[in-house]
CSV table of C-alpha atoms in Angstrom, one decimal:
chain,number,residue,atom,x,y,z
A,797,TYR,CA,103.5,112.6,87.7
A,798,ALA,CA,104.1,112.5,91.2
A,799,GLN,CA,107.6,111.2,90.6
A,800,ASN,CA,108.2,113.8,88.1
A,801,PRO,CA,105.9,116.3,87.2
A,802,MET,CA,107.5,117.4,83.9
A,803,ALA,CA,106.8,113.8,82.7
A,804,ILE,CA,104.6,113.5,79.5
A,805,PRO,CA,101.2,111.4,80.0
A,806,GLN,CA,100.5,109.3,76.6
A,807,PRO,CA,97.4,109.3,75.0
A,808,ILE,CA,95.6,106.3,74.8
A,809,THR,CA,91.7,105.9,73.6
A,810,ASP,CA,88.8,105.2,76.0
A,811,PRO,CA,87.2,102.1,74.6
A,812,LYS,CA,83.5,103.5,75.8
A,813,SER,CA,83.6,106.9,74.6
A,814,GLY,CA,86.1,106.6,71.9
A,815,LYS,CA,87.9,109.8,72.9
A,816,THR,CA,91.7,110.4,73.5
A,817,VAL,CA,92.3,110.5,77.4
A,818,TYR,CA,95.8,110.6,79.1
A,819,HIS,CA,96.8,108.0,81.8
A,820,ILE,CA,98.7,109.6,84.6
A,821,GLN,CA,99.8,107.5,87.5
A,822,GLY,CA,96.7,105.0,87.1
A,823,VAL,CA,94.1,107.7,86.9
A,824,VAL,CA,92.7,108.4,83.7
A,825,GLN,CA,92.5,112.1,82.9
A,826,SER,CA,90.0,112.9,80.3
A,827,SER,CA,91.1,116.9,79.9
A,828,ASN,CA,92.9,118.1,77.5
A,829,TYR,CA,96.4,118.1,77.9
A,830,THR,CA,97.7,119.7,75.2
A,831,PHE,CA,96.3,122.6,77.0
A,832,ARG,CA,97.5,121.6,80.4
A,833,LYS,CA,100.7,120.7,79.9
A,834,LYS,CA,101.7,124.1,80.3
A,835,ARG,CA,100.4,124.5,83.7
A,836,ILE,CA,103.7,123.1,85.3
A,837,GLY,CA,104.5,125.6,88.1
A,838,TYR,CA,102.0,124.3,90.6
A,839,PRO,CA,103.2,120.8,90.4
A,840,TYR,CA,106.9,121.4,90.2
A,841,ALA,CA,106.5,123.6,93.4
A,842,SER,CA,104.7,120.6,95.3
A,843,TRP,CA,107.2,118.1,93.7
A,844,LEU,CA,110.4,120.3,94.9
A,845,ILE,CA,108.6,120.8,98.3
A,846,SER,CA,107.9,117.1,98.5
A,847,GLY,CA,111.5,115.9,98.7
A,848,LEU,CA,111.7,115.7,94.8
A,849,GLY,CA,108.5,113.7,94.6
A,850,GLN,CA,108.2,111.4,97.7
A,851,LYS,CA,104.8,110.0,96.5
A,852,ASN,CA,103.1,109.7,100.0
A,853,ALA,CA,103.9,113.5,100.7
A,854,ILE,CA,102.6,115.1,97.4
A,855,PRO,CA,99.1,115.6,98.6
A,856,LEU,CA,100.2,117.3,101.5
A,857,THR,CA,102.6,119.4,100.0
A,858,LEU,CA,100.1,120.7,97.5
A,859,VAL,CA,98.0,122.0,100.5
A,860,ILE,CA,101.6,123.3,102.0
A,861,VAL,CA,102.1,125.4,98.4
A,862,ASN,CA,98.8,127.2,98.8
A,863,ILE,CA,99.3,127.9,102.4
A,864,LEU,CA,102.6,129.8,101.3
A,865,ALA,CA,101.0,131.0,98.5
A,866,PHE,CA,98.3,132.6,100.6
A,867,ILE,CA,101.0,133.8,103.0
A,868,GLY,CA,102.5,135.3,100.2
A,869,LEU,CA,99.6,137.0,98.5
A,870,PHE,CA,99.2,138.7,102.3
A,871,PHE,CA,102.5,140.1,102.2
A,872,PHE,CA,102.4,141.4,98.8
A,873,VAL,CA,99.1,143.3,99.1
A,874,SER,CA,100.5,144.6,102.8
A,875,GLN,CA,103.6,146.0,101.0
A,876,LEU,CA,101.4,147.6,97.9
A,877,GLY,CA,99.1,149.2,100.1
A,878,PRO,CA,101.2,152.2,101.2
A,879,THR,CA,102.2,152.3,97.4
A,880,PHE,CA,98.5,153.2,96.5
A,881,ASN,CA,97.6,155.3,99.7
A,882,TRP,CA,95.9,152.3,101.7
A,883,SER,CA,96.7,151.3,104.8
A,884,SER,CA,98.6,147.6,105.2
A,885,VAL,CA,95.7,146.5,107.1
A,886,TRP,CA,93.3,146.3,104.0
A,887,ALA,CA,95.4,143.0,103.6
A,888,LEU,CA,93.3,141.4,106.0
A,889,LEU,CA,90.6,141.5,103.9
A,890,LEU,CA,92.1,138.4,101.6
A,891,LEU,CA,91.0,136.6,105.2
A,892,THR,CA,87.3,136.8,103.8
A,893,PHE,CA,87.7,135.6,100.3
A,894,VAL,CA,86.0,132.2,100.1
A,895,GLY,CA,87.7,131.7,97.0
A,896,SER,CA,91.5,131.2,98.9
A,897,TYR,CA,90.3,128.6,101.2
A,898,LEU,CA,88.5,126.9,98.2
A,899,CYS,CA,92.0,126.6,96.3
A,900,VAL,CA,94.0,125.1,99.1
A,901,ALA,CA,90.7,122.7,100.1
A,902,ARG,CA,90.7,121.8,96.2
A,903,ASP,CA,94.6,121.8,95.3
A,904,LEU,CA,93.9,124.6,93.0
A,905,ALA,CA,96.9,126.5,91.3
A,906,ASP,CA,94.7,129.9,91.1
A,907,LEU,CA,96.4,130.7,94.5
A,908,MET,CA,99.9,130.8,93.6
A,909,ALA,CA,99.2,131.9,90.2
A,910,VAL,CA,97.9,135.0,91.6
A,911,THR,CA,100.5,135.4,94.0
A,912,LEU,CA,103.4,135.4,91.5
A,913,SER,CA,101.4,137.7,89.5
A,914,ILE,CA,101.0,140.3,92.7
A,915,GLY,CA,104.6,139.4,93.2
A,916,ALA,CA,105.7,140.5,89.8
A,917,LEU,CA,103.7,143.6,90.1
A,918,TYR,CA,105.1,144.3,93.2
A,919,PHE,CA,108.7,144.3,91.8
A,920,LEU,CA,107.8,146.2,89.0
A,921,LEU,CA,106.7,148.8,90.9
A,922,LYS,CA,109.7,149.0,93.0
A,923,ASN,CA,111.8,149.3,89.3
A,924,ALA,CA,113.2,145.5,90.4
A,925,LEU,CA,112.9,144.6,86.7
A,926,LEU,CA,114.4,140.9,87.0
A,927,PRO,CA,112.5,139.4,90.0
A,928,SER,CA,109.4,140.9,88.1
A,929,THR,CA,110.3,139.1,85.3
A,930,LEU,CA,111.0,135.8,86.9
A,931,PHE,CA,107.8,136.0,89.1
A,932,GLY,CA,105.7,137.0,86.1
A,933,VAL,CA,107.1,133.7,83.9
A,934,ALA,CA,106.4,131.9,87.2
A,935,ALA,CA,103.0,133.1,87.2
A,936,ILE,CA,102.2,132.2,83.8
A,937,LEU,CA,103.9,128.9,84.1
A,938,THR,CA,101.6,128.2,86.6
A,939,LYS,CA,98.4,129.3,85.0
A,940,GLU,CA,98.4,130.8,81.9
A,941,SER,CA,95.4,132.9,82.2
A,942,VAL,CA,97.2,135.4,84.3
A,943,LEU,CA,99.3,136.4,81.6
A,944,PHE,CA,97.0,139.4,81.1
A,945,LEU,CA,97.3,140.4,84.7
A,946,VAL,CA,101.6,140.2,84.2
A,947,ALA,CA,101.9,142.1,80.5
A,948,ILE,CA,99.4,144.6,80.8
A,949,PRO,CA,101.6,146.4,84.0
A,950,TYR,CA,104.6,145.7,81.8
A,951,ALA,CA,103.2,147.5,78.6
A,952,TRP,CA,102.0,150.5,80.9
A,953,HIS,CA,105.6,150.1,82.3
A,954,LEU,CA,107.4,150.0,79.1
A,955,LEU,CA,105.3,153.2,77.7
A,956,ILE,CA,105.7,155.4,80.4
A,957,SER,CA,109.1,154.8,81.5
A,958,ASP,CA,112.1,156.7,80.4
A,959,LYS,CA,114.9,153.8,80.8
A,960,LYS,CA,113.3,151.9,77.6
A,961,THR,CA,116.9,149.9,78.3
A,962,TRP,CA,117.6,146.9,76.2
A,963,ARG,CA,117.8,144.7,79.3
A,964,PHE,CA,113.8,145.6,80.0
A,965,LEU,CA,113.1,144.8,76.5
A,966,VAL,CA,115.1,141.2,76.6
A,967,GLN,CA,112.9,140.7,80.2
A,968,LEU,CA,109.8,141.7,78.5
A,969,ALA,CA,110.5,139.3,75.4
A,970,LEU,CA,111.5,136.7,78.1
A,971,LEU,CA,108.0,137.1,79.7
A,972,SER,CA,106.4,136.9,76.2
A,973,LEU,CA,108.1,133.1,76.2
Protein backbone atom coordinates (compact mmCIF):
# COMPACT_ATOMS: atom_id res chain seq x y z
CA TYR A 1 0.00 0.00 0.00
CA ALA A 2 2.97 2.30 0.63
CA GLN A 3 4.13 1.72 -2.93
CA ASN A 4 0.75 2.56 -4.42
CA PRO A 5 -2.13 3.89 -2.30
CA MET A 6 -4.52 3.02 -5.11
CA ALA A 7 -3.62 -0.67 -4.90
CA ILE A 8 -6.54 -2.93 -4.08
CA PRO A 9 -5.74 -5.50 -1.41
CA GLN A 10 -6.92 -9.04 -2.04
CA PRO A 11 -9.40 -10.62 0.37
CA ILE A 12 -8.36 -13.78 2.19
CA THR A 13 -10.17 -15.96 4.71
CA ASP A 14 -8.76 -15.97 8.22
CA PRO A 15 -8.35 -19.65 9.17
CA LYS A 16 -9.03 -18.98 12.87
CA SER A 17 -12.19 -16.88 12.65
CA GLY A 18 -13.41 -17.74 9.17
CA LYS A 19 -13.91 -14.02 8.47
CA THR A 20 -12.78 -12.27 5.32
CA VAL A 21 -9.74 -10.09 5.94
CA TYR A 22 -7.50 -8.05 3.66
CA HIS A 23 -3.77 -8.40 3.25
CA ILE A 24 -1.95 -5.05 2.83
CA GLN A 25 1.88 -4.98 2.74
CA GLY A 26 2.23 -8.02 4.99
CA VAL A 27 -0.30 -6.77 7.55
CA VAL A 28 -3.72 -8.38 7.79
CA GLN A 29 -6.45 -5.76 8.03
CA SER A 30 -9.76 -6.95 9.43
CA SER A 31 -11.80 -3.82 8.72
CA ASN A 32 -14.40 -3.72 6.01
CA TYR A 33 -12.34 -2.81 2.97
CA THR A 34 -15.35 -1.91 0.82
CA PHE A 35 -16.06 0.89 3.29
CA ARG A 36 -12.44 2.00 3.63
CA LYS A 37 -11.41 1.97 -0.04
CA LYS A 38 -13.14 5.31 -0.59
CA ARG A 39 -10.77 7.03 1.86
CA ILE A 40 -7.88 7.61 -0.51
CA GLY A 41 -7.10 11.27 0.16
CA TYR A 42 -4.90 10.89 3.22
CA PRO A 43 -2.73 7.98 2.06
CA TYR A 44 -2.48 9.49 -1.42
CA ALA A 45 -1.24 12.83 -0.01
CA SER A 46 1.33 10.99 2.06
CA TRP A 47 2.32 8.91 -0.94
CA LEU A 48 2.89 12.08 -2.99
CA ILE A 49 4.90 13.84 -0.29
CA SER A 50 7.05 10.76 0.30
CA GLY A 51 8.36 10.93 -3.23
CA LEU A 52 5.79 8.67 -4.87
CA GLY A 53 5.81 5.89 -2.31
CA GLN A 54 9.28 5.69 -0.79
CA LYS A 55 8.64 3.02 1.86
CA ASN A 56 10.93 4.45 4.52
CA ALA A 57 9.40 7.93 4.26
CA ILE A 58 5.72 6.95 4.58
CA PRO A 59 5.46 7.00 8.41
CA LEU A 60 7.08 10.43 8.57
CA THR A 61 5.00 11.84 5.72
CA LEU A 62 1.77 10.75 7.45
CA VAL A 63 2.75 13.02 10.32
CA ILE A 64 3.84 15.79 7.93
CA VAL A 65 0.48 15.65 6.12
CA ASN A 66 -1.33 16.09 9.45
CA ILE A 67 0.94 18.97 10.49
CA LEU A 68 0.30 20.68 7.14
CA ALA A 69 -3.42 20.05 7.63
CA PHE A 70 -3.26 21.65 11.08
CA ILE A 71 -1.50 24.70 9.61
CA GLY A 72 -4.10 24.84 6.82
CA LEU A 73 -6.94 24.60 9.32
CA PHE A 74 -5.42 27.46 11.32
CA PHE A 75 -5.15 29.52 8.12
CA PHE A 76 -8.73 28.91 6.96
CA VAL A 77 -10.23 29.54 10.40
CA SER A 78 -8.25 32.77 10.78
CA GLN A 79 -9.46 33.88 7.34
CA LEU A 80 -13.08 32.96 8.08
CA GLY A 81 -13.10 34.88 11.37
CA PRO A 82 -13.71 38.35 9.90
CA THR A 83 -16.46 36.91 7.67
CA PHE A 84 -18.44 36.14 10.83
CA ASN A 85 -17.31 39.28 12.69
CA TRP A 86 -14.89 37.31 14.85
CA SER A 87 -11.33 38.23 15.56
CA SER A 88 -8.77 36.16 13.69
CA VAL A 89 -7.17 35.51 17.06
CA TRP A 90 -9.97 33.01 17.77
CA ALA A 91 -8.11 30.65 15.45
CA LEU A 92 -5.63 30.21 18.30
CA LEU A 93 -8.31 28.18 20.08
CA LEU A 94 -7.46 25.40 17.66
CA LEU A 95 -4.31 24.87 19.69
CA THR A 96 -6.47 23.77 22.63
CA PHE A 97 -8.21 20.93 20.78
CA VAL A 98 -6.56 17.74 21.98
CA GLY A 99 -8.15 15.80 19.13
CA SER A 100 -5.90 17.60 16.65
CA TYR A 101 -2.82 16.31 18.43
CA LEU A 102 -4.26 12.79 18.52
CA CYS A 103 -4.80 12.95 14.76
CA VAL A 104 -1.14 13.82 14.27
CA ALA A 105 0.09 11.20 16.72
CA ARG A 106 -2.13 8.38 15.47
CA ASP A 107 -1.99 9.10 11.72
CA LEU A 108 -5.73 9.74 11.43
CA ALA A 109 -7.34 11.29 8.35
CA ASP A 110 -9.81 13.40 10.36
CA LEU A 111 -7.66 16.51 10.57
CA MET A 112 -7.05 16.57 6.82
CA ALA A 113 -10.74 15.96 6.10
CA VAL A 114 -11.84 18.81 8.39
CA THR A 115 -9.23 21.16 6.94
CA LEU A 116 -10.35 20.43 3.39
CA SER A 117 -14.00 20.88 4.43
CA ILE A 118 -13.31 24.25 6.06
CA GLY A 119 -11.28 25.18 2.96
CA ALA A 120 -14.29 24.31 0.79
CA LEU A 121 -16.49 26.51 3.00
CA TYR A 122 -13.94 29.34 2.84
CA PHE A 123 -13.87 29.30 -0.96
CA LEU A 124 -17.64 28.92 -1.16
CA LEU A 125 -18.08 32.06 0.94
CA LYS A 126 -15.63 33.84 -1.37
CA ASN A 127 -17.75 32.68 -4.37
CA ALA A 128 -14.76 30.80 -5.75
CA LEU A 129 -16.81 27.80 -6.77
CA LEU A 130 -14.18 25.74 -8.57
CA PRO A 131 -11.65 25.72 -5.69
CA SER A 132 -14.53 25.12 -3.30
CA THR A 133 -15.66 22.12 -5.30
CA LEU A 134 -12.13 20.72 -5.52
CA PHE A 135 -11.60 21.11 -1.78
CA GLY A 136 -15.00 19.53 -1.13
CA VAL A 137 -14.30 16.54 -3.34
CA ALA A 138 -10.86 16.09 -1.74
CA ALA A 139 -12.45 16.26 1.72
CA ILE A 140 -14.99 13.59 0.85
CA LEU A 141 -12.28 11.37 -0.65
CA THR A 142 -10.34 11.76 2.59
CA LYS A 143 -13.22 10.81 4.87
CA GLU A 144 -16.71 10.27 3.56
CA SER A 145 -18.41 11.35 6.80
CA VAL A 146 -17.57 15.01 6.03
CA LEU A 147 -20.07 14.91 3.19
CA PHE A 148 -22.57 16.81 5.31
CA LEU A 149 -20.00 19.46 6.24
CA VAL A 150 -19.53 20.10 2.54
CA ALA A 151 -22.93 19.40 0.99
CA ILE A 152 -25.11 21.42 3.38
CA PRO A 153 -23.33 24.75 2.74
CA TYR A 154 -23.40 24.01 -1.01
CA ALA A 155 -27.14 23.32 -0.91
CA TRP A 156 -27.73 26.45 1.15
CA HIS A 157 -25.65 28.50 -1.27
CA LEU A 158 -27.66 27.11 -4.18
CA LEU A 159 -30.94 28.01 -2.49
CA ILE A 160 -30.02 31.60 -1.63
CA SER A 161 -27.92 32.34 -4.70
CA ASP A 162 -29.41 34.55 -7.34
CA LYS A 163 -26.80 33.23 -9.80
CA LYS A 164 -27.98 29.71 -10.41
CA THR A 165 -25.70 29.07 -13.33
CA TRP A 166 -25.18 25.78 -15.09
CA ARG A 167 -21.53 25.87 -14.01
CA PHE A 168 -22.49 25.82 -10.36
CA LEU A 169 -24.91 22.96 -10.95
CA VAL A 170 -22.19 20.96 -12.74
CA GLN A 171 -19.82 21.60 -9.83
CA LEU A 172 -22.49 20.53 -7.36
CA ALA A 173 -23.03 17.35 -9.40
CA LEU A 174 -19.27 16.75 -9.40
CA LEU A 175 -19.25 17.13 -5.64
CA SER A 176 -21.98 14.52 -5.30
CA LEU A 177 -19.92 11.95 -7.20
